[in-house]
Amino acid sequence: MGGSGSGRYGWRGVVERRYRLHVRDFKTRGGFAPGAAGSLVWTREGGTAGSVGFTIAADRVVLRYTRLGEDAEGRAAEWPTTFPITYIATHCRFGGRRYFWLCGSCGKRREAVYLHSRGHLWACRVCLRLQYASQRLDPATRQNRRAEAIYDSLGGEHEDGMIYKPKRMRWTTFNRRMDKAEELSGAADAAWALRVAGLLDRLERA
């Protein structure tokens, strides 16, 4: 592990560039059965980005991976690392259990934890001060992307430039989504207009 995906992006880390451990990664593999062992592999851009081995104990998952870095003389080095992550299970109202990690920094219950850039800690997004990539976009681009996502979920534009209600979708649902997409698109246009006006104003003052 280490290397790609574990560095920083700007002054804050980005969620999409970090190794993530979600409780459902284990639920899909049979749950948190003590004694079970295996490995997880992360992929990015069609290739393997990293992997980690694990063993499940009664109240924790013990991870095994290799940290990459430099030794005292500045040479590339690897350190085999074993790291335990505590988990807890809560009983659901209508039966079954729901699992959570305990963040390695704040100790709060989280469904997902992320690897610190130095590879020595698994903690929640808040403690590691991670942002989603979309949060780094300007307001106009972010709102426009949200609008486009809604249009795409409805089937996108047809050859005539119109968006039609998908089969079996209620008209009230279709109209609500279209209204939301048009609201976001209008807000994006307004944000772009303000940005352009600000640039023109600065040019006139220069």
mmCIF file of C-alpha atoms in Angstrom:
data_model
loop_
_atom_site.group_PDB
_atom_site.id
_atom_site.type_symbol
_atom_site.label_atom_id
_atom_site.label_comp_id
_atom_site.label_asym_id
_atom_site.label_seq_id
_atom_site.Cartn_x
_atom_site.Cartn_y
_atom_site.Cartn_z
ATOM 1 C CA MET A 1 0.000 0.000 0.000
ATOM 2 C CA GLY A 2 1.021 3.667 0.067
ATOM 3 C CA GLY A 3 2.081 5.556 -3.006
ATOM 4 C CA SER A 4 -0.777 6.245 -5.419
ATOM 5 C CA GLY A 5 -3.983 7.340 -3.765
ATOM 6 C CA SER A 6 -2.490 8.016 -0.357
ATOM 7 C CA GLY A 7 -1.042 11.492 -0.984
ATOM 8 C CA ARG A 8 -2.646 14.874 -0.469
ATOM 9 C CA TYR A 9 -4.601 16.852 -3.052
ATOM 10 C CA GLY A 10 -4.153 20.568 -2.502
ATOM 11 C CA TRP A 11 -4.310 21.632 1.121
ATOM 12 C CA ARG A 12 -6.982 19.047 1.948
ATOM 13 C CA GLY A 13 -7.157 15.376 1.057
ATOM 14 C CA VAL A 14 -9.772 14.092 -1.369
ATOM 15 C CA VAL A 15 -11.976 11.130 -0.434
ATOM 16 C CA GLU A 16 -11.773 9.568 -3.888
ATOM 17 C CA ARG A 17 -7.967 9.425 -3.691
ATOM 18 C CA ARG A 18 -7.772 7.599 -0.363
ATOM 19 C CA TYR A 19 -8.052 3.946 0.551
ATOM 20 C CA ARG A 20 -11.443 3.375 2.155
ATOM 21 C CA LEU A 21 -12.659 0.607 4.430
ATOM 22 C CA HIS A 22 -16.460 0.326 4.565
ATOM 23 C CA VAL A 23 -18.385 -2.050 6.816
ATOM 24 C CA ARG A 24 -20.232 -3.403 3.795
ATOM 25 C CA ASP A 25 -16.897 -4.654 2.413
ATOM 26 C CA PHE A 26 -17.155 -7.346 5.060
ATOM 27 C CA LYS A 27 -20.922 -7.822 5.037
ATOM 28 C CA THR A 28 -20.713 -8.877 1.389
ATOM 29 C CA ARG A 29 -18.068 -11.439 2.367
ATOM 30 C CA GLY A 30 -20.163 -13.205 4.976
ATOM 31 C CA GLY A 31 -20.129 -10.688 7.804
ATOM 32 C CA PHE A 32 -17.875 -10.218 10.814
ATOM 33 C CA ALA A 33 -17.340 -13.879 11.671
ATOM 34 C CA PRO A 34 -14.430 -14.258 14.164
ATOM 35 C CA GLY A 35 -11.612 -16.280 12.681
ATOM 36 C CA ALA A 36 -12.399 -15.396 9.070
ATOM 37 C CA ALA A 37 -9.551 -14.047 6.961
ATOM 38 C CA GLY A 38 -9.015 -12.746 3.471
ATOM 39 C CA SER A 39 -7.918 -9.717 1.509
ATOM 40 C CA LEU A 40 -9.339 -6.566 -0.041
ATOM 41 C CA VAL A 41 -8.133 -4.996 -3.281
ATOM 42 C CA TRP A 42 -8.667 -1.378 -4.337
ATOM 43 C CA THR A 43 -8.745 -0.474 -8.010
ATOM 44 C CA ARG A 44 -8.392 2.854 -9.732
ATOM 45 C CA GLU A 45 -8.545 3.662 -13.454
ATOM 46 C CA GLY A 46 -8.790 -0.014 -14.332
ATOM 47 C CA GLY A 47 -5.697 -1.100 -12.384
ATOM 48 C CA THR A 48 -4.867 -2.297 -8.894
ATOM 49 C CA ALA A 49 -4.183 0.630 -6.559
ATOM 50 C CA GLY A 50 -3.527 -1.267 -3.335
ATOM 51 C CA SER A 51 -4.466 -4.263 -1.236
ATOM 52 C CA VAL A 52 -4.731 -5.271 2.393
ATOM 53 C CA GLY A 53 -5.009 -8.594 4.184
ATOM 54 C CA PHE A 54 -7.293 -9.011 7.174
ATOM 55 C CA THR A 55 -8.233 -11.331 10.003
ATOM 56 C CA ILE A 56 -11.479 -10.892 11.940
ATOM 57 C CA ALA A 57 -11.458 -11.130 15.735
ATOM 58 C CA ALA A 58 -14.340 -10.857 18.228
ATOM 59 C CA ASP A 59 -14.308 -7.044 18.369
ATOM 60 C CA ARG A 60 -11.810 -5.912 15.750
ATOM 61 C CA VAL A 61 -10.482 -6.479 12.257
ATOM 62 C CA VAL A 62 -6.710 -6.790 12.089
ATOM 63 C CA LEU A 63 -5.271 -5.389 8.874
ATOM 64 C CA ARG A 64 -1.946 -6.381 7.349
ATOM 65 C CA TYR A 65 -0.298 -4.181 4.738
ATOM 66 C CA THR A 66 3.016 -2.583 3.754
ATOM 67 C CA ARG A 67 3.757 1.076 4.371
ATOM 68 C CA LEU A 68 5.970 2.840 1.850
ATOM 69 C CA GLY A 69 8.280 5.685 2.760
ATOM 70 C CA GLU A 70 11.895 6.634 3.315
ATOM 71 C CA ASP A 71 14.450 5.476 5.866
ATOM 72 C CA ALA A 72 16.689 7.744 7.965
ATOM 73 C CA GLU A 73 19.021 8.192 4.983
ATOM 74 C CA GLY A 74 16.251 9.150 2.574
ATOM 75 C CA ARG A 75 16.161 5.841 0.734
ATOM 76 C CA ALA A 76 12.886 4.158 -0.280
ATOM 77 C CA ALA A 77 11.804 1.657 2.361
ATOM 78 C CA GLU A 78 8.919 -0.657 3.211
ATOM 79 C CA TRP A 79 7.504 -1.488 6.631
ATOM 80 C CA PRO A 80 5.153 -4.430 7.189
ATOM 81 C CA THR A 81 2.293 -3.024 9.267
ATOM 82 C CA THR A 82 -0.385 -4.666 11.403
ATOM 83 C CA PHE A 83 -3.246 -2.393 12.383
ATOM 84 C CA PRO A 84 -6.399 -3.312 14.375
ATOM 85 C CA ILE A 85 -9.675 -1.476 13.727
ATOM 86 C CA THR A 86 -12.329 -1.895 16.400
ATOM 87 C CA TYR A 87 -15.921 -2.491 15.334
ATOM 88 C CA ILE A 88 -19.194 -2.655 17.234
ATOM 89 C CA ALA A 89 -22.602 -4.105 16.403
ATOM 90 C CA THR A 90 -25.941 -2.570 17.352
ATOM 91 C CA HIS A 91 -29.258 -4.398 17.321
ATOM 92 C CA CYS A 92 -31.804 -3.142 14.791
ATOM 93 C CA ARG A 93 -35.382 -2.499 15.867
ATOM 94 C CA PHE A 94 -36.858 -5.187 13.626
ATOM 95 C CA GLY A 95 -34.065 -7.715 14.017
ATOM 96 C CA GLY A 96 -30.560 -8.140 12.712
ATOM 97 C CA ARG A 97 -27.431 -6.131 13.458
ATOM 98 C CA ARG A 98 -25.809 -3.021 12.126
ATOM 99 C CA TYR A 99 -22.034 -2.714 12.231
ATOM 100 C CA PHE A 100 -19.848 0.353 12.673
ATOM 101 C CA TRP A 101 -16.132 1.089 12.887
ATOM 102 C CA LEU A 102 -14.804 3.132 15.756
ATOM 103 C CA CYS A 103 -12.701 5.931 14.255
ATOM 104 C CA GLY A 104 -9.039 5.558 15.185
ATOM 105 C CA SER A 105 -8.869 9.261 16.019
ATOM 106 C CA CYS A 106 -12.147 10.481 17.559
ATOM 107 C CA GLY A 107 -13.567 7.097 18.547
ATOM 108 C CA LYS A 108 -16.988 7.836 17.036
ATOM 109 C CA ARG A 109 -19.063 5.285 15.143
ATOM 110 C CA ARG A 110 -18.514 5.406 11.392
ATOM 111 C CA GLU A 111 -19.535 3.214 8.470
ATOM 112 C CA ALA A 112 -16.324 4.083 6.622
ATOM 113 C CA VAL A 113 -12.774 4.923 7.637
ATOM 114 C CA TYR A 114 -9.871 6.069 5.455
ATOM 115 C CA LEU A 115 -6.139 5.538 5.498
ATOM 116 C CA HIS A 116 -4.024 8.468 6.698
ATOM 117 C CA SER A 117 -1.524 9.760 4.128
ATOM 118 C CA ARG A 118 1.329 8.339 6.229
ATOM 119 C CA GLY A 119 -0.302 4.909 6.398
ATOM 120 C CA HIS A 120 -0.220 4.728 10.199
ATOM 121 C CA LEU A 121 -3.886 5.425 10.996
ATOM 122 C CA TRP A 122 -7.399 4.596 9.805
ATOM 123 C CA ALA A 123 -9.829 7.356 10.722
ATOM 124 C CA CYS A 124 -13.046 9.010 9.593
ATOM 125 C CA ARG A 125 -13.382 11.638 6.888
ATOM 126 C CA VAL A 126 -13.929 14.406 9.432
ATOM 127 C CA CYS A 127 -10.770 13.682 11.432
ATOM 128 C CA LEU A 128 -8.633 13.399 8.299
ATOM 129 C CA ARG A 129 -10.203 16.603 6.918
ATOM 130 C CA LEU A 130 -11.087 14.946 3.624
ATOM 131 C CA GLN A 131 -13.276 16.520 0.970
ATOM 132 C CA TYR A 132 -15.219 14.968 -1.866
ATOM 133 C CA ALA A 133 -13.845 15.937 -5.272
ATOM 134 C CA SER A 134 -17.130 17.681 -6.114
ATOM 135 C CA GLN A 135 -16.662 20.026 -3.149
ATOM 136 C CA ARG A 136 -13.610 21.509 -4.861
ATOM 137 C CA LEU A 137 -15.654 22.632 -7.860
ATOM 138 C CA ASP A 138 -16.940 26.175 -8.186
ATOM 139 C CA PRO A 139 -20.677 26.601 -7.406
ATOM 140 C CA ALA A 140 -21.741 26.955 -11.046
ATOM 141 C CA THR A 141 -19.992 23.763 -12.164
ATOM 142 C CA ARG A 142 -21.241 21.844 -9.136
ATOM 143 C CA GLN A 143 -24.862 22.874 -9.698
ATOM 144 C CA ASN A 144 -24.634 22.190 -13.418
ATOM 145 C CA ARG A 145 -23.282 18.679 -12.782
ATOM 146 C CA ARG A 146 -26.136 17.976 -10.363
ATOM 147 C CA ALA A 147 -28.621 19.106 -12.989
ATOM 148 C CA GLU A 148 -26.990 16.935 -15.663
ATOM 149 C CA ALA A 149 -27.065 13.938 -13.307
ATOM 150 C CA ILE A 150 -30.822 14.349 -12.888
ATOM 151 C CA TYR A 151 -31.344 14.681 -16.653
ATOM 152 C CA ASP A 152 -29.244 11.543 -17.219
ATOM 153 C CA SER A 153 -31.285 9.615 -14.621
ATOM 154 C CA LEU A 154 -34.397 10.442 -16.664
ATOM 155 C CA GLY A 155 -32.866 9.091 -19.853
ATOM 156 C CA GLY A 156 -31.141 12.213 -21.124
ATOM 157 C CA GLU A 157 -32.049 14.286 -24.150
ATOM 158 C CA HIS A 158 -33.487 12.619 -27.235
ATOM 159 C CA GLU A 159 -32.610 13.578 -30.797
ATOM 160 C CA ASP A 160 -35.237 16.327 -30.738
ATOM 161 C CA GLY A 161 -33.613 17.877 -27.655
ATOM 162 C CA MET A 162 -36.503 16.884 -25.372
ATOM 163 C CA ILE A 163 -36.482 14.785 -22.196
ATOM 164 C CA TYR A 164 -39.405 12.373 -21.898
ATOM 165 C CA LYS A 165 -40.869 10.634 -18.880
ATOM 166 C CA PRO A 166 -39.469 7.098 -18.501
ATOM 167 C CA LYS A 167 -41.985 4.273 -18.603
ATOM 168 C CA ARG A 168 -43.536 3.304 -15.246
ATOM 169 C CA MET A 169 -42.407 6.562 -13.631
ATOM 170 C CA ARG A 170 -45.142 8.664 -12.056
ATOM 171 C CA TRP A 171 -45.745 12.059 -13.596
ATOM 172 C CA THR A 172 -45.447 13.686 -10.183
ATOM 173 C CA THR A 173 -41.985 12.130 -9.752
ATOM 174 C CA PHE A 174 -40.909 13.137 -13.264
ATOM 175 C CA ASN A 175 -42.133 16.711 -12.866
ATOM 176 C CA ARG A 176 -40.473 17.040 -9.442
ATOM 177 C CA ARG A 177 -37.110 15.900 -10.804
ATOM 178 C CA MET A 178 -37.383 18.123 -13.858
ATOM 179 C CA ASP A 179 -38.246 21.117 -11.682
ATOM 180 C CA LYS A 180 -35.212 20.408 -9.492
ATOM 181 C CA ALA A 181 -32.901 20.020 -12.508
ATOM 182 C CA GLU A 182 -34.161 23.266 -14.042
ATOM 183 C CA GLU A 183 -33.733 25.041 -10.702
ATOM 184 C CA LEU A 184 -30.118 23.853 -10.482
ATOM 185 C CA SER A 185 -29.449 24.739 -14.117
ATOM 186 C CA GLY A 186 -30.849 28.221 -13.586
ATOM 187 C CA ALA A 187 -28.739 28.701 -10.461
ATOM 188 C CA ALA A 188 -25.656 27.592 -12.418
ATOM 189 C CA ASP A 189 -26.388 30.114 -15.174
ATOM 190 C CA ALA A 190 -26.840 32.862 -12.577
ATOM 191 C CA ALA A 191 -23.561 31.936 -10.873
ATOM 192 C CA TRP A 192 -21.729 32.006 -14.221
ATOM 193 C CA ALA A 193 -23.262 35.402 -15.034
ATOM 194 C CA LEU A 194 -22.079 36.819 -11.699
ATOM 195 C CA ARG A 195 -18.625 35.405 -12.289
ATOM 196 C CA VAL A 196 -18.396 36.926 -15.759
ATOM 197 C CA ALA A 197 -19.680 40.266 -14.441
ATOM 198 C CA GLY A 198 -17.017 40.210 -11.731
ATOM 199 C CA LEU A 199 -14.278 39.498 -14.264
ATOM 200 C CA LEU A 200 -15.471 42.324 -16.509
ATOM 201 C CA ASP A 201 -15.591 44.679 -13.546
ATOM 202 C CA ARG A 202 -12.007 43.825 -12.593
ATOM 203 C CA LEU A 203 -10.879 44.316 -16.198
ATOM 204 C CA GLU A 204 -12.498 47.759 -16.304
ATOM 205 C CA ARG A 205 -10.765 48.736 -13.072
ATOM 206 C CA ALA A 206 -7.355 47.467 -14.223
#
